[in-house]
Amino acid sequence: MAKKAELENVPDVLEQFNALKQKHPDAMLLFRKGDFYEMYREDAVKAATVLAITQTSRTFPGEKEPVKFASFPYHALDVYLPKLIRSGQRVAICDQLETPKLKKEEQTKQKTGEKTKVKVKEEIIPNNTDMAKKKKEQAVQDKPVQTDPNEVKEKPARQKNTEQKAAAEQKPEAKADANVEQQAGAKKERKPREPQMVTADGCKVTHGHAYQGKDNPEEWYFTAKIDGQQLKPQKMDAADLAAYQKKELTIPQLMERYYPTKLMPKVPEDTYRFPRQMEGAEGSVAIEKFNVYKEKDEQRPDFGRYKFYAQVGDARMSAVASRQDLNAYFDRVMTPNQLIEKNFGERLHLKSAYEKYRLPEGVDPKGIRVAKDHTDNKWKVYVDMGDKGKTAKHEISFDDGYSLFKTHTATREQIAAKYLTPEINGLLSAQTAKLEKSNSMKM
């Protein structure tokens, strides 16, 4: 919504600021001064924080103390205005209006000694407004028809009067049509925005920026667009925000941190067509189905969470999906085989699923014992580390026992590393501390 108001006897911009601030105390005022938009007092502080621009102090006539001041070039309005709106600010753009009629009235009043009026156009822009649409409509309504001063030539008085009368009688519709044509020409000449980075698949990343949360000002979010498609904002870590504001983190680095799967190359689409084959523990098996669903059983501890469901051969399995794996699934940067191997590898007794388990250094594999506990008839694993001590016995799962004894896709060392690594590290640390204490006593 745009409002127009006349302020009488406004000798300088600060009085305009004070008068408009009384009318719109919750709005940030942007004053057009030549090739810059300027902000004063509390508005300058807010703008410097949100836009990461420099805030200074300037001395004005009649002011006892320097006034806080910030500015940015007028051509940067398209970049900075959306940032202010997204941060929850209500913005008022204040432009001086000078028309031939006003100039003529001003000259007449100066001759008669009367005080002049300065017209100020206020454009109040509420937050979450479509800025591109508003600017286009405002340009059609308010932009005066311009003429080239180089084409003005001296003409006879009678011809001058005739042309002035014709110009005065020109219909508003004709002026609007001329403005629309000018806007269309400018739009054609406008170059596309340069990408901030390009993904592995050649997609262009633009509009990458951080902004302050509307509900909680202490929270900041990072977002961007890929080929014009808006990405879901991600809450920023405090350390990342500080580094970004100091320009120690770039947009490509933030993209890698908050949207890693958006930058990775996509797998062929036919890899998600089922059934398809994968290598199992005892030969090839068929993947009949693989998808994502949300748990709806309120009695389950994982109610409301997103899970993977896989049907591989005769096995039907589900598991809670991590955020990283969900992004990889929806962005199609990992194949179903890779996601199944990562989330269900141990249940399918795959050799690759156990390769991530390794014993800490300094553990003798000969001390590993996997045996049935006759007190409860359950298979358990423990490690005898000699003078370093002995771990407790831990029950192993059916799938791990099957992989160890039946398919031989897991070793005793891998089973011990899976269940006993924290306890083994504790025994090793205790032994090291004991030796250090003994050496210090000898010294």
XYZ file of C-alpha atoms in Angstrom, residues 8-430:
423
model
C 5.100 21.781 5.336
C 8.183 23.811 6.311
C 10.632 20.882 6.415
C 14.071 22.515 6.295
C 16.162 19.341 6.384
C 15.962 15.583 6.171
C 16.094 14.994 9.931
C 12.877 16.934 10.444
C 11.328 14.827 7.680
C 12.604 11.734 9.488
C 11.140 12.842 12.833
C 7.783 13.737 11.297
C 7.466 10.457 9.397
C 8.667 8.461 12.410
C 5.776 9.859 14.442
C 3.341 8.635 11.777
C 5.037 5.248 11.292
C 6.994 4.393 14.475
C 7.294 0.722 13.528
C 8.647 1.323 10.008
C 12.254 1.624 8.832
C 12.598 4.807 6.757
C 14.815 4.793 3.633
C 15.473 8.311 2.270
C 16.607 8.668 -1.337
C 19.437 11.237 -1.449
C 21.013 11.417 -4.880
C 22.479 8.015 -5.733
C 22.067 6.599 -2.218
C 19.388 5.479 0.217
C 20.125 6.804 3.712
C 18.950 5.714 7.177
C 19.219 7.616 10.454
C 19.195 7.036 14.210
C 17.708 3.660 15.255
C 16.983 2.735 11.632
C 20.696 2.961 10.825
C 21.511 0.555 13.672
C 18.934 -1.999 12.465
C 20.051 -1.722 8.840
C 23.722 -2.182 9.724
C 22.887 -5.339 11.706
C 20.602 -6.960 9.133
C 22.456 -5.947 5.951
C 26.007 -6.120 7.367
C 26.769 -2.596 6.103
C 28.874 0.104 7.746
C 27.309 2.338 10.399
C 28.846 5.752 11.067
C 27.953 9.003 12.818
C 27.329 12.297 11.020
C 26.959 15.828 12.321
C 23.809 17.689 11.224
C 23.035 21.413 11.686
C 20.983 21.990 14.799
C 21.911 18.650 16.378
C 23.975 18.704 19.574
C 25.422 15.224 19.086
C 26.392 13.228 15.974
C 23.533 11.214 14.469
C 23.910 7.515 13.663
C 23.930 7.074 9.903
C 24.042 4.270 7.295
C 23.567 4.184 3.523
C 23.769 1.989 0.437
C 23.697 2.711 -3.349
C 20.243 3.063 -4.877
C 20.913 0.265 -7.387
C 21.390 -2.182 -4.465
C 17.769 -1.732 -3.362
C 16.701 -4.914 -5.165
C 19.194 -6.889 -3.059
C 18.796 -5.208 0.336
C 15.031 -4.606 0.421
C 14.091 -8.337 0.367
C 16.593 -8.940 3.186
C 14.926 -6.276 5.330
C 11.473 -7.697 4.613
C 12.534 -11.267 5.423
C 14.045 -10.102 8.721
C 10.587 -8.860 9.763
C 11.092 -5.141 9.151
C 8.320 -2.876 7.859
C 9.976 -0.557 5.333
C 8.982 2.915 4.123
C 10.758 4.284 1.026
C 10.801 8.094 1.009
C 11.540 9.803 -2.340
C 11.473 13.525 -3.183
C 8.912 14.299 -5.902
C 9.777 16.998 -8.426
C 7.368 17.638 -11.301
C 7.194 20.583 -13.750
C 4.090 21.827 -11.947
C 5.814 21.823 -8.560
C 8.860 23.581 -9.995
C 6.654 26.313 -11.483
C 4.772 26.788 -8.184
C 8.053 26.909 -6.290
C 9.470 29.573 -8.592
C 6.271 31.658 -8.236
C 6.351 31.400 -4.450
C 10.023 32.300 -4.296
C 9.237 35.486 -6.250
C 6.406 36.425 -3.859
C 8.481 35.545 -0.795
C 6.235 32.699 0.333
C 7.594 29.580 2.007
C 7.773 26.526 -0.209
C 6.522 23.035 0.421
C 8.588 19.925 -0.063
C 6.631 16.910 -1.172
C 7.752 13.557 0.121
C 6.428 10.325 -1.293
C 6.108 7.561 1.276
C 5.847 3.964 0.143
C 5.042 1.720 3.093
C 5.992 -1.854 2.348
C 4.748 -4.454 4.865
C 6.904 -7.485 5.507
C 6.406 -10.659 3.425
C 5.233 -8.607 0.396
C 6.042 -9.552 -3.177
C 8.632 -6.855 -3.794
C 8.999 -7.411 -7.537
C 5.257 -7.005 -8.153
C 4.987 -3.871 -5.980
C 7.942 -2.193 -7.663
C 6.521 -2.900 -11.127
C 3.087 -1.472 -10.215
C 4.624 1.576 -8.527
C 6.843 2.282 -11.523
C 3.817 2.300 -13.856
C 1.826 4.607 -11.565
C 4.424 7.128 -10.401
C 7.220 7.313 -12.980
C 6.874 10.516 -15.066
C 7.375 10.512 -18.824
C 10.960 11.589 -19.487
C 12.261 13.503 -22.491
C 15.762 13.790 -23.864
C 17.135 17.259 -23.017
C 19.480 17.053 -26.019
C 16.484 17.182 -28.377
C 15.128 20.479 -27.019
C 15.484 23.316 -29.556
C 14.433 26.946 -29.582
C 11.008 27.310 -31.236
C 8.679 30.216 -32.074
C 6.468 31.395 -29.204
C 3.214 30.370 -30.962
C 4.542 26.830 -31.573
C 5.721 26.616 -27.970
C 2.295 27.536 -26.607
C 0.588 25.022 -28.907
C 2.875 22.158 -27.841
C 2.587 23.009 -24.140
C -1.202 23.017 -24.427
C -1.142 19.637 -26.215
C 1.179 18.168 -23.573
C -1.100 19.421 -20.787
C -4.099 17.783 -22.462
C -2.301 14.442 -22.898
C -4.392 11.684 -21.389
C -3.131 9.737 -18.331
C -3.686 6.488 -20.250
C -1.162 7.516 -22.906
C 1.413 8.326 -20.221
C 0.846 4.962 -18.566
C 1.285 3.181 -21.910
C 4.584 4.984 -22.454
C 5.761 3.939 -18.986
C 4.807 0.318 -19.651
C 6.824 0.343 -22.879
C 9.823 1.796 -21.046
C 9.551 -0.883 -18.355
C 9.299 -3.635 -20.980
C 12.412 -2.333 -22.732
C 14.340 -2.159 -19.457
C 13.251 -5.693 -18.574
C 14.563 -7.030 -21.878
C 17.931 -5.364 -21.332
C 18.282 -6.661 -17.772
C 20.952 -9.335 -17.526
C 20.324 -12.537 -15.533
C 21.835 -12.742 -12.050
C 25.320 -14.246 -11.996
C 25.379 -17.592 -10.094
C 27.242 -17.732 -6.792
C 28.337 -21.280 -7.619
C 27.512 -24.174 -9.960
C 26.697 -27.715 -8.757
C 28.206 -30.940 -10.088
C 25.217 -31.318 -12.422
C 25.515 -27.748 -13.739
C 22.671 -26.246 -11.673
C 23.109 -22.563 -10.779
C 23.048 -21.441 -7.143
C 21.796 -17.874 -6.565
C 20.313 -15.725 -3.773
C 22.432 -17.446 -1.098
C 22.177 -15.406 2.113
C 21.593 -15.502 5.872
C 18.629 -13.821 7.513
C 17.253 -13.264 11.007
C 14.315 -15.349 12.236
C 10.992 -13.538 12.474
C 9.703 -15.273 15.621
C 13.053 -15.454 17.442
C 15.567 -12.718 16.504
C 18.392 -14.756 18.061
C 17.958 -17.460 15.418
C 19.447 -17.025 11.947
C 18.790 -19.096 8.853
C 20.627 -19.791 5.603
C 18.862 -20.323 2.291
C 19.465 -20.077 -1.446
C 17.910 -20.855 -4.810
C 18.954 -23.551 -7.279
C 17.870 -22.812 -10.844
C 15.274 -20.430 -9.405
C 13.838 -23.031 -6.991
C 13.771 -21.806 -3.364
C 15.461 -24.170 -0.883
C 14.066 -24.840 2.583
C 15.837 -22.512 5.079
C 18.286 -24.208 7.442
C 18.979 -22.961 10.968
C 22.560 -21.729 11.215
C 25.077 -22.658 13.862
C 26.238 -19.677 15.946
C 29.873 -20.206 14.933
C 28.925 -20.354 11.246
C 26.917 -17.136 11.558
C 29.812 -15.289 13.196
C 32.228 -16.512 10.513
C 29.792 -15.547 7.736
C 29.320 -12.027 9.118
C 33.107 -11.631 9.268
C 33.253 -12.905 5.656
C 35.320 -15.899 6.756
C 32.743 -18.306 5.273
C 31.658 -18.042 1.648
C 28.340 -19.008 0.056
C 29.846 -22.175 -1.531
C 31.162 -23.248 1.884
C 27.760 -22.673 3.505
C 26.092 -24.629 0.698
C 28.432 -27.563 1.333
C 27.610 -27.415 5.045
C 23.816 -27.007 4.910
C 22.875 -28.464 1.507
C 25.596 -31.051 0.726
C 23.362 -33.386 -1.280
C 22.162 -30.503 -3.482
C 25.713 -30.142 -4.811
C 26.388 -33.838 -5.477
C 25.861 -35.512 -8.884
C 22.550 -37.349 -9.219
C 22.410 -41.085 -9.896
C 20.537 -42.376 -12.981
C 16.768 -42.396 -12.453
C 16.454 -46.046 -13.522
C 18.335 -47.103 -10.362
C 15.060 -46.444 -8.504
C 13.077 -48.873 -10.664
C 12.254 -52.148 -8.946
C 12.808 -55.042 -8.783
C 16.578 -54.852 -9.096
C 19.496 -56.981 -7.944
C 22.086 -56.456 -5.215
C 24.952 -58.565 -3.927
C 23.981 -60.434 -0.744
C 25.890 -62.563 1.753
C 25.260 -65.759 -0.198
C 24.858 -64.453 -3.759
C 22.608 -62.027 -5.593
C 19.251 -61.115 -4.046
C 16.362 -59.066 -5.427
C 15.308 -55.691 -4.039
C 11.540 -55.835 -4.400
C 10.704 -52.549 -2.703
C 12.416 -49.566 -1.087
C 10.697 -46.372 0.059
C 10.284 -43.786 2.842
C 7.311 -43.571 5.200
C 6.326 -41.799 8.415
C 5.652 -43.944 11.489
C 1.981 -43.569 12.488
C 1.799 -46.049 15.379
C 1.550 -43.907 18.515
C 2.622 -46.832 20.694
C 6.048 -47.055 19.076
C 8.985 -45.025 20.448
C 9.807 -43.778 16.933
C 6.274 -42.425 16.326
C 6.247 -39.474 13.909
C 9.728 -40.131 12.532
C 10.604 -40.875 8.914
C 11.808 -44.424 8.238
C 13.152 -46.534 5.398
C 11.268 -49.669 4.388
C 13.044 -52.353 2.367
C 11.923 -55.698 1.001
C 14.995 -57.696 -0.020
C 14.326 -61.299 -0.943
C 12.205 -62.742 1.873
C 13.332 -60.112 4.396
C 11.081 -57.147 5.215
C 12.838 -54.477 7.253
C 12.400 -50.909 8.477
C 14.736 -48.482 10.229
C 14.711 -44.828 11.285
C 16.332 -42.750 8.541
C 18.906 -40.098 9.345
C 18.488 -36.608 7.953
C 21.531 -37.040 5.727
C 20.191 -40.289 4.246
C 16.734 -38.767 3.710
C 18.281 -35.901 1.752
C 20.335 -38.378 -0.275
C 17.162 -40.358 -1.050
C 15.018 -37.401 -2.116
C 17.835 -35.672 -4.018
C 18.693 -38.962 -5.735
C 22.422 -38.815 -5.036
C 22.673 -42.360 -3.570
C 21.307 -45.554 -5.106
C 18.846 -47.829 -3.252
C 21.635 -50.441 -3.074
C 23.885 -47.989 -1.221
C 21.153 -46.862 1.188
C 20.063 -50.448 1.908
C 23.656 -51.522 2.498
C 24.179 -48.596 4.882
C 20.941 -48.997 6.874
C 20.267 -52.761 6.676
C 23.705 -54.227 5.913
C 24.117 -56.067 9.226
C 20.603 -57.516 9.055
C 21.415 -58.782 5.547
C 24.779 -60.160 6.812
C 26.793 -58.154 4.282
C 30.563 -58.251 4.644
C 30.867 -54.540 3.838
C 28.600 -53.682 6.784
C 31.185 -54.951 9.307
C 34.264 -53.372 7.746
C 33.728 -50.169 9.741
C 34.381 -51.974 13.066
C 38.058 -52.050 14.114
C 39.714 -52.801 17.445
C 41.844 -50.094 19.122
C 45.604 -50.500 18.841
C 47.253 -52.553 21.553
C 44.589 -55.290 21.778
C 45.687 -58.894 21.187
C 43.040 -60.706 19.064
C 43.936 -63.942 20.871
C 42.190 -62.641 23.971
C 38.786 -62.357 22.234
C 36.229 -64.925 23.338
C 32.799 -65.555 21.755
C 30.943 -68.307 23.585
C 27.555 -69.368 24.919
C 26.896 -68.362 28.515
C 25.494 -71.485 30.208
C 23.675 -69.431 32.822
C 21.182 -68.039 30.258
C 22.176 -69.907 27.040
C 22.972 -66.650 25.174
C 25.993 -66.000 22.976
C 28.291 -63.366 24.432
C 31.630 -61.719 23.635
C 34.411 -60.462 25.930
C 38.142 -59.661 25.750
C 40.853 -60.810 28.161
C 43.572 -58.144 28.006
C 45.949 -59.792 30.490
C 47.427 -57.371 33.030
C 45.261 -54.577 31.599
C 42.104 -56.326 32.759
C 39.112 -58.100 31.310
C 35.936 -56.646 29.809
C 32.441 -57.650 30.834
C 30.498 -60.153 28.755
C 28.136 -58.593 26.187
C 25.314 -60.435 24.458
C 25.490 -60.372 20.655
C 22.443 -60.159 18.372
C 21.108 -63.024 16.269
C 22.147 -61.253 13.051
C 25.722 -60.785 14.293
C 25.917 -64.432 15.394
C 24.579 -65.554 12.005
C 27.168 -63.384 10.207
C 29.956 -64.781 12.401
C 29.135 -68.498 12.391
C 26.942 -69.079 9.313
C 27.862 -66.686 6.477
C 31.351 -65.875 7.849
C 30.977 -62.260 6.732
C 32.037 -60.975 10.178
C 35.154 -61.766 12.236
C 35.614 -62.085 16.002
C 37.669 -58.879 15.970
C 34.831 -56.978 14.271
C 32.212 -58.356 16.688
C 34.398 -57.408 19.668
C 35.004 -53.928 18.241
C 31.257 -53.392 17.756
C 30.294 -54.237 21.340
C 33.407 -53.589 23.448
C 35.309 -50.582 22.005
C 34.286 -48.071 24.752
C 35.180 -50.540 27.519
C 38.478 -51.468 25.859
C 39.443 -47.797 25.564
C 38.683 -47.357 29.259
C 40.993 -50.223 30.237
C 43.767 -48.904 27.984
C 43.445 -45.393 29.451
C 43.558 -46.764 33.006
